[in-house]
Coordinates of C-alpha atoms in Angstrom, one line a residue:
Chain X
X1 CA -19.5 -17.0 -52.9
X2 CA -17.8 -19.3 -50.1
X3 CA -18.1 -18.2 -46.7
X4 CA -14.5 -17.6 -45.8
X5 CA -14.1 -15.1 -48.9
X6 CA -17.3 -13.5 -47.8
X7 CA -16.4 -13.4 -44.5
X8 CA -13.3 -11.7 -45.4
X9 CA -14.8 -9.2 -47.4
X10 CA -17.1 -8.6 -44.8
X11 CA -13.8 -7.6 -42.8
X12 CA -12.3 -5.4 -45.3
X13 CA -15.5 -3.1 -45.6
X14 CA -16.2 -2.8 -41.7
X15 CA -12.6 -2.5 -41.7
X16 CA -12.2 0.4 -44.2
X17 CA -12.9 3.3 -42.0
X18 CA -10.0 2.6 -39.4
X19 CA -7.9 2.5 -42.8
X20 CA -8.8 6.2 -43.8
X21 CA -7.4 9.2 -44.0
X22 CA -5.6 10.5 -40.7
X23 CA -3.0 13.2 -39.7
X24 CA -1.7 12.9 -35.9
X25 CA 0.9 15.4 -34.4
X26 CA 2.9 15.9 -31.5
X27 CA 5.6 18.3 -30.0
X28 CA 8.9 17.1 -31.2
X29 CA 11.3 16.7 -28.5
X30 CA 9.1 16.6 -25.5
X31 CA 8.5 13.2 -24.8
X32 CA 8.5 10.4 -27.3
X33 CA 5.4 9.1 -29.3
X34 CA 3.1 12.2 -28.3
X35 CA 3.0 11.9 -24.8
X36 CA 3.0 15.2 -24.3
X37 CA -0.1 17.2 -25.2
X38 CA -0.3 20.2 -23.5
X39 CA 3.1 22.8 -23.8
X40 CA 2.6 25.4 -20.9
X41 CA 5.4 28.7 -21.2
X42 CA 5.4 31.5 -19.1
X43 CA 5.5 35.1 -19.3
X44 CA 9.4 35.1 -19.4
X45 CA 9.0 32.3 -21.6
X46 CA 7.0 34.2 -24.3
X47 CA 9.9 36.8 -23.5
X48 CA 12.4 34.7 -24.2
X49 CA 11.6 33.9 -27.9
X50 CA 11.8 30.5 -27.1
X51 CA 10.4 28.0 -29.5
X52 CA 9.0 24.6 -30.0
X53 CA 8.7 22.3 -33.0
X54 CA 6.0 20.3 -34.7
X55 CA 6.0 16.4 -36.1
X56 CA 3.3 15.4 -38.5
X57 CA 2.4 11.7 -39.3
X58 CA 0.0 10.8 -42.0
X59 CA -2.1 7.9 -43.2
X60 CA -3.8 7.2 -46.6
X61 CA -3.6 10.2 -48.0
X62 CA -2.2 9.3 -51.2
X63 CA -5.4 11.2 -52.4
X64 CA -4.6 14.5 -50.7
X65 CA -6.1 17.5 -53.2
X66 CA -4.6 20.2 -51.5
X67 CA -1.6 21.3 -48.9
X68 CA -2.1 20.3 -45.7
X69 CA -1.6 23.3 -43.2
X70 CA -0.7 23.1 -39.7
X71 CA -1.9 26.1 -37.5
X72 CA -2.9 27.4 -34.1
X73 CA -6.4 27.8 -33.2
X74 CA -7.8 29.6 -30.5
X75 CA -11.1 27.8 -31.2
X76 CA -12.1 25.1 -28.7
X77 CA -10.2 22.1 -30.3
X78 CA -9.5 21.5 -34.2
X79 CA -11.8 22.7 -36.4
X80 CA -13.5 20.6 -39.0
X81 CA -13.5 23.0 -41.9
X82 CA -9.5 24.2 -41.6
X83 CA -8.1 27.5 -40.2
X84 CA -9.8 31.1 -40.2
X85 CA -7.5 33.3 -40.8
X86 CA -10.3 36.5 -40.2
X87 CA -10.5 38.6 -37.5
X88 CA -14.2 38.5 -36.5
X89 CA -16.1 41.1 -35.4
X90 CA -16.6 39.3 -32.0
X91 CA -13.6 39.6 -31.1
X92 CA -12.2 36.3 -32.2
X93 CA -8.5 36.3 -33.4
X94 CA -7.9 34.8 -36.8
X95 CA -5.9 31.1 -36.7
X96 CA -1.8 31.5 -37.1
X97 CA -1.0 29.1 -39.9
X98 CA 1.8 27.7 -39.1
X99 CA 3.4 25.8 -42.0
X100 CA 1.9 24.5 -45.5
X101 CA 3.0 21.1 -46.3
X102 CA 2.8 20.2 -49.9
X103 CA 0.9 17.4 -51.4
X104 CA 4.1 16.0 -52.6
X105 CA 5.4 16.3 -49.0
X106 CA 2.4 14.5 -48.0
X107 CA 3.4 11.5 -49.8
X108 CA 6.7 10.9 -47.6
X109 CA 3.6 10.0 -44.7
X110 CA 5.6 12.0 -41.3
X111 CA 7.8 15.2 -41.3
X112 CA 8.3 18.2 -39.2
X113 CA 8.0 21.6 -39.5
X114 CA 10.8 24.6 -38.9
X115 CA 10.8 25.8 -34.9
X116 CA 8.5 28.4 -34.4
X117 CA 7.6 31.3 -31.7
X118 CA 5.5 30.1 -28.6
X119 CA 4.3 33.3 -29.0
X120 CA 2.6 33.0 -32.1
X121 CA -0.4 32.0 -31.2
X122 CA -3.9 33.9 -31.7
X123 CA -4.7 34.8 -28.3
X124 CA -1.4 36.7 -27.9
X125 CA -1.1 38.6 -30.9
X126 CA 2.8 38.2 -30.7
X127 CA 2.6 39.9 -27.1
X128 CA 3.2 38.7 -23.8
X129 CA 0.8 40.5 -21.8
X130 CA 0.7 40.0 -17.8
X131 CA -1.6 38.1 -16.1
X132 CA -2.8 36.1 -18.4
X133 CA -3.8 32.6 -19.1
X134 CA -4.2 31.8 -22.5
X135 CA -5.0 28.0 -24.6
X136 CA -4.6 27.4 -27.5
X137 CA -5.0 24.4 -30.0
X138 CA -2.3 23.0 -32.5
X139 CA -4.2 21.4 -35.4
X140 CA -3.4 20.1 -39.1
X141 CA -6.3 20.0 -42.5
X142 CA -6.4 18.8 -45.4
X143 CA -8.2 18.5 -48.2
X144 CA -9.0 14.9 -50.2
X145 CA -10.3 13.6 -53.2
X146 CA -12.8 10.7 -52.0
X147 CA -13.9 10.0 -55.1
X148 CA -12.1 10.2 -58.7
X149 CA -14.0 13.9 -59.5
X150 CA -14.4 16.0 -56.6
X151 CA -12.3 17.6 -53.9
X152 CA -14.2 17.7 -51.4
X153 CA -13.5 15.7 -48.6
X154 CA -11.5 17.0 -45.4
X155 CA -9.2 15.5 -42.9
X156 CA -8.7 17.2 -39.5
X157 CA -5.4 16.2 -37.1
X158 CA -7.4 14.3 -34.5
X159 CA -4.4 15.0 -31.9
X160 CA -5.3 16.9 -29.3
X161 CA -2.4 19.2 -28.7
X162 CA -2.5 22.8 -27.2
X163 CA 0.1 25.6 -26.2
X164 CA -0.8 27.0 -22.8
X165 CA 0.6 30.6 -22.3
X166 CA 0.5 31.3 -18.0
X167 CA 1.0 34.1 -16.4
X168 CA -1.5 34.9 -14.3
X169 CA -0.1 33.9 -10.8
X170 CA -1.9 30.9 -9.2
X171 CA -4.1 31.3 -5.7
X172 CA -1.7 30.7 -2.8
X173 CA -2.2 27.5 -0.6
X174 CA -5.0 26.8 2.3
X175 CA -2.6 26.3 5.4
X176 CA -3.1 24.9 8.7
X177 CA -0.1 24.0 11.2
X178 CA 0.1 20.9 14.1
X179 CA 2.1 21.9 16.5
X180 CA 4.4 19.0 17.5
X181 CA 7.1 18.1 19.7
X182 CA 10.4 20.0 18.4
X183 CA 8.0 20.5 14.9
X184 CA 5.2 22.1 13.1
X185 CA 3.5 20.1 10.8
X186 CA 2.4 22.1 7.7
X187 CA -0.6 21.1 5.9
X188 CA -1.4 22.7 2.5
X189 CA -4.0 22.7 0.1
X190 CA -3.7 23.7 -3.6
X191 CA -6.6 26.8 -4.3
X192 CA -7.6 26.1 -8.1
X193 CA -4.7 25.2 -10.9
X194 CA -2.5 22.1 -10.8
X195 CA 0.7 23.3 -8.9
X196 CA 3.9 22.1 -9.0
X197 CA 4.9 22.8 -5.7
X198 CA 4.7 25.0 -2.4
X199 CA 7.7 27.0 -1.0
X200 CA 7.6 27.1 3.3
X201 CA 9.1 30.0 5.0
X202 CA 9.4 30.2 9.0
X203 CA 10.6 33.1 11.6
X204 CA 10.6 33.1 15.2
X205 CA 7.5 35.4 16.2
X206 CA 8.8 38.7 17.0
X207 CA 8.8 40.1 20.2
X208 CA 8.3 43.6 19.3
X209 CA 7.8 45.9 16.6
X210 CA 10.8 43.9 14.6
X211 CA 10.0 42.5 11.6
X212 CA 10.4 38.5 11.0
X213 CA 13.5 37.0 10.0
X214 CA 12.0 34.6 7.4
X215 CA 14.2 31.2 6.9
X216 CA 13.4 28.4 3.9
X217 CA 11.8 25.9 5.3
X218 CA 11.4 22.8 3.0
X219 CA 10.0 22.8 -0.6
X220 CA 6.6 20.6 -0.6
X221 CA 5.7 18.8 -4.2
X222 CA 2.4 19.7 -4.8
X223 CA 1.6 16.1 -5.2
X224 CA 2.1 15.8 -1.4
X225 CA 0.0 17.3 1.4
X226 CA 1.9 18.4 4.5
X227 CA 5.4 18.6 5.2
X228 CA 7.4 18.8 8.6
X229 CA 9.8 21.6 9.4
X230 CA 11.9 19.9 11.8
X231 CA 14.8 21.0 14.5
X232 CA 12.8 23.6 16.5
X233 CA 12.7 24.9 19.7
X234 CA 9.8 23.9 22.2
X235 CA 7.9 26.7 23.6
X236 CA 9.0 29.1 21.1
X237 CA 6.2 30.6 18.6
X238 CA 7.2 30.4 15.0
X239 CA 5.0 31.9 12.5
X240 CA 5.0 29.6 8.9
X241 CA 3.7 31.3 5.5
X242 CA 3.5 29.4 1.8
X243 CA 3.5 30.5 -1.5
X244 CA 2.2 28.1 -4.9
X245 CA 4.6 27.4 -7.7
X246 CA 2.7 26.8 -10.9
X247 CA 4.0 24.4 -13.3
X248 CA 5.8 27.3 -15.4
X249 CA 7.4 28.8 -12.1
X250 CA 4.2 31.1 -11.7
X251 CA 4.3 32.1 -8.0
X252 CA 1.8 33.1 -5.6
X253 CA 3.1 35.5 -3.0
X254 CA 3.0 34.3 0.3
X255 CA -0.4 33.7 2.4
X256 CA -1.1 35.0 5.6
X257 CA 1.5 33.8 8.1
X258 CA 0.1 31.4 11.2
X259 CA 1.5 30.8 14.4
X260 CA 2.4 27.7 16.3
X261 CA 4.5 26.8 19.1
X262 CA 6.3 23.3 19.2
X263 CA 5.8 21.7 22.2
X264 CA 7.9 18.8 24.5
X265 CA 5.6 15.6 24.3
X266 CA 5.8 12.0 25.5
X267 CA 5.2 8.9 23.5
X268 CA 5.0 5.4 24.9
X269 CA 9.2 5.4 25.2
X270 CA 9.2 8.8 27.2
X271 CA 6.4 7.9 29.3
X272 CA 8.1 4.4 30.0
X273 CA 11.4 6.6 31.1
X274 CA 9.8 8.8 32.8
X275 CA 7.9 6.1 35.0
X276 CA 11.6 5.1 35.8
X277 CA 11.7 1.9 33.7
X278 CA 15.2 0.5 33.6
X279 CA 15.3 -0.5 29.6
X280 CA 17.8 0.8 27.6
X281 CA 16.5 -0.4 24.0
X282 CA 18.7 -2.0 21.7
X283 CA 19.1 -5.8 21.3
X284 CA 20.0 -7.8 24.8
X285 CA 21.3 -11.4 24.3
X286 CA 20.0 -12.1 28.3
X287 CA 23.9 -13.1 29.3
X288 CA 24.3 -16.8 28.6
X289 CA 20.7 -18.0 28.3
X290 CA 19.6 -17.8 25.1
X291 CA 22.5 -19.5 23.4
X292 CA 21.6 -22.2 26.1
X293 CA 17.9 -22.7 25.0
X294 CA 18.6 -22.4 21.6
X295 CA 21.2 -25.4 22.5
X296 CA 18.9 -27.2 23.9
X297 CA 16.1 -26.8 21.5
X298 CA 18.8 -27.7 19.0
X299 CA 19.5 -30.7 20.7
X300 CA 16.0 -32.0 20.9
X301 CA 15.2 -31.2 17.5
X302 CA 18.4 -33.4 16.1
X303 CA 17.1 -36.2 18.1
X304 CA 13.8 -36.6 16.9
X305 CA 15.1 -36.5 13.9
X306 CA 17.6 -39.1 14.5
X307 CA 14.6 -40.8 16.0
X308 CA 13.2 -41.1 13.1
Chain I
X1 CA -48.7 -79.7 -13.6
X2 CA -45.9 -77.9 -15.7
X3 CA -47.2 -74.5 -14.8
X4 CA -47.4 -74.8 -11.4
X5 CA -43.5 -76.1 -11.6
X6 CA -42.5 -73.3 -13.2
X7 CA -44.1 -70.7 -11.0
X8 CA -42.6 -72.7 -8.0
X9 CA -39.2 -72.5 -9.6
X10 CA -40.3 -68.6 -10.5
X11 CA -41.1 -68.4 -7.1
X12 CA -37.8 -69.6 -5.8
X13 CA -35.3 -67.9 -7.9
X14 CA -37.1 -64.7 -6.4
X15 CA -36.4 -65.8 -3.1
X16 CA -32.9 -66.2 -3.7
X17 CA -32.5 -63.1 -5.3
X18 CA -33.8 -61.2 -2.4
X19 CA -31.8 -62.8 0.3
X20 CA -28.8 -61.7 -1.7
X21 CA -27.0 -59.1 0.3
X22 CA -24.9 -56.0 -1.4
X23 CA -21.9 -55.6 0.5
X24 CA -19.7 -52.2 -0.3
X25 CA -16.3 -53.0 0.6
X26 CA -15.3 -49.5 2.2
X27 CA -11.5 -48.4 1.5
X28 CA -9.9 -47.9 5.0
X29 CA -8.6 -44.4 5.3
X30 CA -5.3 -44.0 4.7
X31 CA -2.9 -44.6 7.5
X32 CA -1.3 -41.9 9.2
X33 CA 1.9 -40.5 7.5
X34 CA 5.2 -40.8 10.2
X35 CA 6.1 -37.1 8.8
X36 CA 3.5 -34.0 8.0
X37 CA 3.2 -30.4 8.3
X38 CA 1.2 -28.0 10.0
X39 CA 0.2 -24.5 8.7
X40 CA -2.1 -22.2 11.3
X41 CA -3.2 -18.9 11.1
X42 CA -4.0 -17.4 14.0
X43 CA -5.7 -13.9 15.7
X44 CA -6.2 -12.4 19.3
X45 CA -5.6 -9.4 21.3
X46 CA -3.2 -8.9 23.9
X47 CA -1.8 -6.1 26.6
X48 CA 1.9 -6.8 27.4
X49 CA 2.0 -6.7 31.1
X50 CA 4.6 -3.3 31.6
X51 CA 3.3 -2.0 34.6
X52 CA 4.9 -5.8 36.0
X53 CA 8.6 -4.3 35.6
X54 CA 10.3 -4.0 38.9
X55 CA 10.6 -0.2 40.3
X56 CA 8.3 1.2 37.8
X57 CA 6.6 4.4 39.5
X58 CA 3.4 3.9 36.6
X59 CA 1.9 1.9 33.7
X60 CA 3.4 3.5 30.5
X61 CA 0.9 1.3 28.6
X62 CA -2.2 2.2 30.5
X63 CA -0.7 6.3 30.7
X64 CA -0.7 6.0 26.9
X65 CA -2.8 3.5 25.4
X66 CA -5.8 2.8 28.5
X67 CA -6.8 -0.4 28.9
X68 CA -7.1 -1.3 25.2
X69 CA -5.4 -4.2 23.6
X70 CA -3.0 -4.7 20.8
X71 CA -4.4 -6.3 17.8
X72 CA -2.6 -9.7 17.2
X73 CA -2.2 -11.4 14.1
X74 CA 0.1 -14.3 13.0
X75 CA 1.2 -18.1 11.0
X76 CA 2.8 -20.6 12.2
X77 CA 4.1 -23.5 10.5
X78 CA 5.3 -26.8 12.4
X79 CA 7.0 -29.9 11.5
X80 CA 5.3 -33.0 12.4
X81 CA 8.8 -34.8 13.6
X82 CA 6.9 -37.7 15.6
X83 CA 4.1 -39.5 15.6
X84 CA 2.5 -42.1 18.1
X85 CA 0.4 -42.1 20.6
X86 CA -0.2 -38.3 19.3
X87 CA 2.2 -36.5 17.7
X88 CA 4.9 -34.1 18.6
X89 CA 5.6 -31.0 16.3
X90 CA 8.4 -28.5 16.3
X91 CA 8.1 -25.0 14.2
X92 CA 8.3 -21.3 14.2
X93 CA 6.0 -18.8 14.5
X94 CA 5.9 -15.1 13.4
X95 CA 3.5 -12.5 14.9
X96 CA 2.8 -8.9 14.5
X97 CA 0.5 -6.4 16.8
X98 CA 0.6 -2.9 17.4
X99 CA -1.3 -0.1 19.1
X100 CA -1.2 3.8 18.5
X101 CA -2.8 6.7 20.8
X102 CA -2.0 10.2 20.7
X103 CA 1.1 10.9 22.8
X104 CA 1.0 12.9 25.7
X105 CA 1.8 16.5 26.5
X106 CA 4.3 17.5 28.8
X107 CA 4.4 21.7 29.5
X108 CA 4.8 23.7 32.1
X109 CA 0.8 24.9 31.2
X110 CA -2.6 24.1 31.7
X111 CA -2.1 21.6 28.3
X112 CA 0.4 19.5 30.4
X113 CA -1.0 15.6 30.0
X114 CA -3.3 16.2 27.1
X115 CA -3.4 14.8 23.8
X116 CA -0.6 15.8 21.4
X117 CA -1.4 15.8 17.7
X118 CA 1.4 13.4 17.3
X119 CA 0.8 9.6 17.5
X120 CA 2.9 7.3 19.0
X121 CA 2.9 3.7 18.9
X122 CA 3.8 0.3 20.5
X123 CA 4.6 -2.8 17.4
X124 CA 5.8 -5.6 18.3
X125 CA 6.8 -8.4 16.3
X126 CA 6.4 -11.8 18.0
X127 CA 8.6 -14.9 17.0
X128 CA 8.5 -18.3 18.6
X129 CA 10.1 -21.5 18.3
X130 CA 7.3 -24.1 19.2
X131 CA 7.4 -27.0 20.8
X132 CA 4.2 -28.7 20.8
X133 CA 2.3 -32.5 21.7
X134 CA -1.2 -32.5 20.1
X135 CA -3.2 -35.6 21.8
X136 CA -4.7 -36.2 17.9
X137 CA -5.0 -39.8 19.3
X138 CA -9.0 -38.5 20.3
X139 CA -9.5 -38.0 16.4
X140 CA -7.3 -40.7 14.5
X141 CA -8.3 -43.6 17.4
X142 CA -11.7 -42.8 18.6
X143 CA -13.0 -39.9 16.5
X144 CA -13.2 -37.4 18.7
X145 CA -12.9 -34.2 16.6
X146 CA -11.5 -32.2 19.3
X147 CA -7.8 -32.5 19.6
X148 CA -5.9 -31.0 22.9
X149 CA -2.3 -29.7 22.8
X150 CA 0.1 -27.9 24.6
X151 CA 3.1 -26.1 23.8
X152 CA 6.5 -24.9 24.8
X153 CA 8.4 -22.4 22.8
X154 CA 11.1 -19.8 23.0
X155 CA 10.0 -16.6 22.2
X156 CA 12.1 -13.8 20.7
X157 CA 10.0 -10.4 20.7
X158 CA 11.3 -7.2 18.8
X159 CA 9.8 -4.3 19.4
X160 CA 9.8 -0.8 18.5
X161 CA 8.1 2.4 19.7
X162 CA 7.3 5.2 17.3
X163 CA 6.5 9.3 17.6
X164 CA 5.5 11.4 14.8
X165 CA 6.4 8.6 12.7
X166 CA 9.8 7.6 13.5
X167 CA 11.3 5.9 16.2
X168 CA 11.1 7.8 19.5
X169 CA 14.3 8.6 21.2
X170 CA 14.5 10.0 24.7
X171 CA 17.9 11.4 26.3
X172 CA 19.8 9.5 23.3
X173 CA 17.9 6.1 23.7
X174 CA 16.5 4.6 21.0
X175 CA 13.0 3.0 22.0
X176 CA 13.6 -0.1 20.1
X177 CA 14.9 -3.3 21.3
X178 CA 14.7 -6.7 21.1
X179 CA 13.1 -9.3 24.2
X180 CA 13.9 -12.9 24.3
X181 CA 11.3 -15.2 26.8
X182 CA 9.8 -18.2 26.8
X183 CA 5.7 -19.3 26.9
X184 CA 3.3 -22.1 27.9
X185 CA 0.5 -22.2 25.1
X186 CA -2.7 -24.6 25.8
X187 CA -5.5 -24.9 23.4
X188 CA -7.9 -27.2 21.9
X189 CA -8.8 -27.7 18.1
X190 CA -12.2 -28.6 16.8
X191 CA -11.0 -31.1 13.7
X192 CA -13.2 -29.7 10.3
X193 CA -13.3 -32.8 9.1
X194 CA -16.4 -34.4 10.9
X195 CA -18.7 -32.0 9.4
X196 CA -18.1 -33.4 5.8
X197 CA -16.0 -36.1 5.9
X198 CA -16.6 -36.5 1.6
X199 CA -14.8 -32.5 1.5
X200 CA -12.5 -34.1 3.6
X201 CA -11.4 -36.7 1.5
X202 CA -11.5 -34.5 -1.5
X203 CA -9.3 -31.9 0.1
X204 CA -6.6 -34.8 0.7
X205 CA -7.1 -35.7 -2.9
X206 CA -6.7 -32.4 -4.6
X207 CA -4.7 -30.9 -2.1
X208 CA -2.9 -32.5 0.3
X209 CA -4.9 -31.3 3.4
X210 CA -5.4 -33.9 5.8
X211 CA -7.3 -32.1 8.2
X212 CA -8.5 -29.0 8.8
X213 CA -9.2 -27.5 12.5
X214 CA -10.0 -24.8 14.2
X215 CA -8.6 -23.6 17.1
X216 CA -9.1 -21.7 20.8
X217 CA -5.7 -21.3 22.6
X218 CA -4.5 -19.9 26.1
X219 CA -0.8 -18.8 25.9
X220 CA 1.3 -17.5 28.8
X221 CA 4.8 -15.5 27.2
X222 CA 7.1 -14.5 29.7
X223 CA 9.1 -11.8 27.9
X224 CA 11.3 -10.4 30.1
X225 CA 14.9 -11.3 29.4
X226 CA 14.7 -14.6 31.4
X227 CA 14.1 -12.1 34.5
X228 CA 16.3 -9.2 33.9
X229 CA 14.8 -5.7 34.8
X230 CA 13.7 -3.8 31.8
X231 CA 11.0 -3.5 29.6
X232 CA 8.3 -6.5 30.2
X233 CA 6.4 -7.5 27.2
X234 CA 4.9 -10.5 29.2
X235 CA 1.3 -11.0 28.3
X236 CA -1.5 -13.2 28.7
X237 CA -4.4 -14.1 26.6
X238 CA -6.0 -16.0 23.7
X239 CA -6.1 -16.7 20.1
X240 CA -8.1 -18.1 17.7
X241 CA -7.2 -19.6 14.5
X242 CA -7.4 -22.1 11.7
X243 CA -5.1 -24.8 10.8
X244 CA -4.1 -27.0 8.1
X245 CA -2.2 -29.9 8.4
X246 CA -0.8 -31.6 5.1

């Protein structure tokens, strides 16, 4: 056999595999080409009703020996052997089937299935209970004739897409205050799951038995670490509390309030003032001397060049 | 009779073989273009001269930052616009150092003149017009690698002092500014060259770099507004750099 045709048939077997059977799905309408993999919802979410659809892709499956069913899992990942759809003794709730696509379906190679209930996953039974922090996995199987007899080989979506039902309230953030000059500098640290953001409150300290009057301070992405609230009084104690904003609007309640008290400082431009120096900042064009040397640098340039 | 002839005339063509001497003509180097540039880059530390400001009750600098010096860095790049007995270059020059401490705190209170948790900072951003004469004469006459110069240049100086971050303002004055001057620069450069004068050539072969030096230099910048009272960013000190010069 000549080396180029065994070469290439070399190629074709090694590349076989990477030509089989595959099913890949992602969350229609939330970003395109499956960039989104995970689908958190909250409580009022689950309330809601609100839904979400499903798009299927599939490859070489021109051999498909049975319908291919799309379902929610509450295993950890897709299973290799399809959905259970029994309740086990353990405890374990039985897959939600989703869809069925037909073999015939199968054949048109990507479709998408009817909107369905975020809350239709195993782990919720259809409820929305409180506190709770539920994930679930979205998978696909389907069965495959391998051979031209039996039906026994099995396809599992190898996307990795989940439904995350939140609503247990997240932790609320590690704080610590600097005290700065007409400022407090608020420092935060997230306490466990991936926030979105944290939500500053301030009051002047009370001087009695009166409550605090709590004012917004600024929002703080959770991305960032600290975050100035500005325009405040020197020598005035303010007391600062947080809360944590999960990525489905969870929040935390506010932590324990801390106190600071903003105070006057110098930095090189008071101290300089304050030492009685006579600048003004700004630009100074020195009255007529500059444009002079510049002249006259102007000058001597052009005739060395001339020189030249 | 016949073989001692031939080993006498052995003999002789050996002789005249060995007397022959193998002279190398060397190439002469290059002569010196009229026109050329000059690219440095150049490092020191510095501590502008405040305290030097007519009427001023304290140093600011020294309140704020002690006696520790701004980190200088900076290029130049000059034109080699004559070229003689030395050379004369003219160019511009761009120069950044800075220095942050915590600023100070000023209560009523026991913390009065301690450390805030706020920084503040002095940057500067020095720019010069140079005018320089380098006496290369020592390197392309007599091969001398060191090469003395001097400089004159205008110097224009902006400047900006931060708090917390952002430009600190006191009683509705911005501390930002700019300072013209002028300075006297004196240095020496140790010319690369010597040390492998086959990288040398190469270097002018593949790149275009005639020389390559090193350099120590004194420079003395009077920033002060020609004079007028205000904030003085005069200083005095060295820097040390390396230069190309194509």
């Amino acid at each position: 056999m000549p080396t180029p045709l065994r070469a290439g048939l070399v190629l074709l077997v090694v590349a076989s595999p990477a030509l089989a059977q595959s099913i890949s799905l992602n969350f229609g309408g939330f970003g395109a080409g499956g960039t989104v993999t995970s689908l958190p919802f909250s409580q009022q979410s689950c309330l809601d009703g609100n839904s979400y659809i499903i798009q299927w892709t599939a490859s070489g499956l021109g051999g498909a020996c049975s319908d291919m069913q799309i379902f929610v899992t509450s295993a950890q990942g897709c299973p290799p052997a399809g959905p259970n759809t029994l309740v086990t003794d353990g405890g374990t709730s039985a897959d939600v089937i989703l869809e069925t696509v037909s073999t015939s379906d199968l054949q048109a190679g990507s479709g998408q299935i009817a909107s369905k209930r975020l809350r239709d996953m195993p782990s919720l039974g259809g409820n929305c209970p409180d506190g709770q922090d539920f994930t679930n996995a979205v998978c696909a199987f389907v069965m495959y004739r391998p051979s031209s007899t039996n039906c026994d080989g099995t396809v599992t979506s190898s996307s990795n897409l989940t439904l995350h039902y939140d609503a247990k309230p997240p932790v609320p953030p590690s704080m610590n205050l600097l005290a700065q000059d007409s400022k407090i500098v608020v420092q935060l640290g997230a306490e466990g799951e991936t926030l979105l953001r944290y939500e500053i409150q301030y009051a002047e300290a009370p001087a009695g038995d009166a409550g605090p009057v709590w004012r917004q301070g600024p929002n703080l992405e959770a991305a960032k670490t600290s975050q100035s609230i500005t325009g405040l009084t020197n020598g005035l104690t303010y007391l600062v509390r947080a809360q944590s904003v999960d990525v489905v609007e969870n929040v935390s309640g506010y932590n324990t309030p801390l106190s600071a008290t903003p105070q006057t400082s110098n930095g090189f431009w008071g101290e300089y003032k304050d030492a009685g120096g006579h600048d003004l900042g700004g630009c100074s064009t020195a009255d007529a001397a500059v444009p002079s040397v510049i002249g006259a640098l102007g000058v001597l340039i052009s005739l060395l060049w001339r020189r030249r | 009779m016949r073989a001692v002839a031939v080993a006498v005339a052995v003999l002789l063509a050996a002789s005249v073989a060995s007397a022959q001497t193998v002279v190398q003509l060397k190439p002469s180097p290059p002569p010196e273009p009229p026109i050329g540039f000059i690219f440095e880059l150049k490092m020191g530390t510095l501590i502008p001269r405040v305290g030097d400001e007519e009427g001023i009750s304290s140093n600011p600098y020294e309140t704020i930052f002690g006696n520790k010096s701004m980190l200088f860095g900076g290029a130049e790049a000059d034109f080699v616009a004559w070229r003689g007995y030395g050379s004369v270059t003219v160019g511009f020059a761009a120069g950044y150092a800075e220095k942050y401490a915590p600023a100070i705190l000023v209560t009523d209170g026991p913390d009065n003149g301690q450390p805030s948790t706020e920084k503040t900072a002095l940057i500067i951003f020095p720019l010069r017009i140079p005018v320089a004469y380098r006496f290369d004469a020592t390197w392309t006459r007599w091969g001398i690698p060191f090469v003395p110069y001097v400089k004159l240049a205008l110097l224009m100086t902006p400047w900006r002092v931060t708090k917390g971050g952002t430009t600190e303002v006191v009683n509705g004055l911005s501390g930002s500014g700019l300072k013209w001057g002028y300075g006297f620069t004196a240095g020496v450069a140790f010319i690369l060259n010597v040390l492998s004068p086959q990288m040398a050539k190469d270097m002018v072969t593949d790149t275009g770099i005639r020389r390559t030096y090193i350099f120590a230099e004194y420079n003395y910048d009077k920033i002060d507004d020609f004079g007028k009272i205000g904030l003085n960013l005069s200083a005095r000190y060295f820097t040390f750099g390396l230069g190309f010069e194509f």
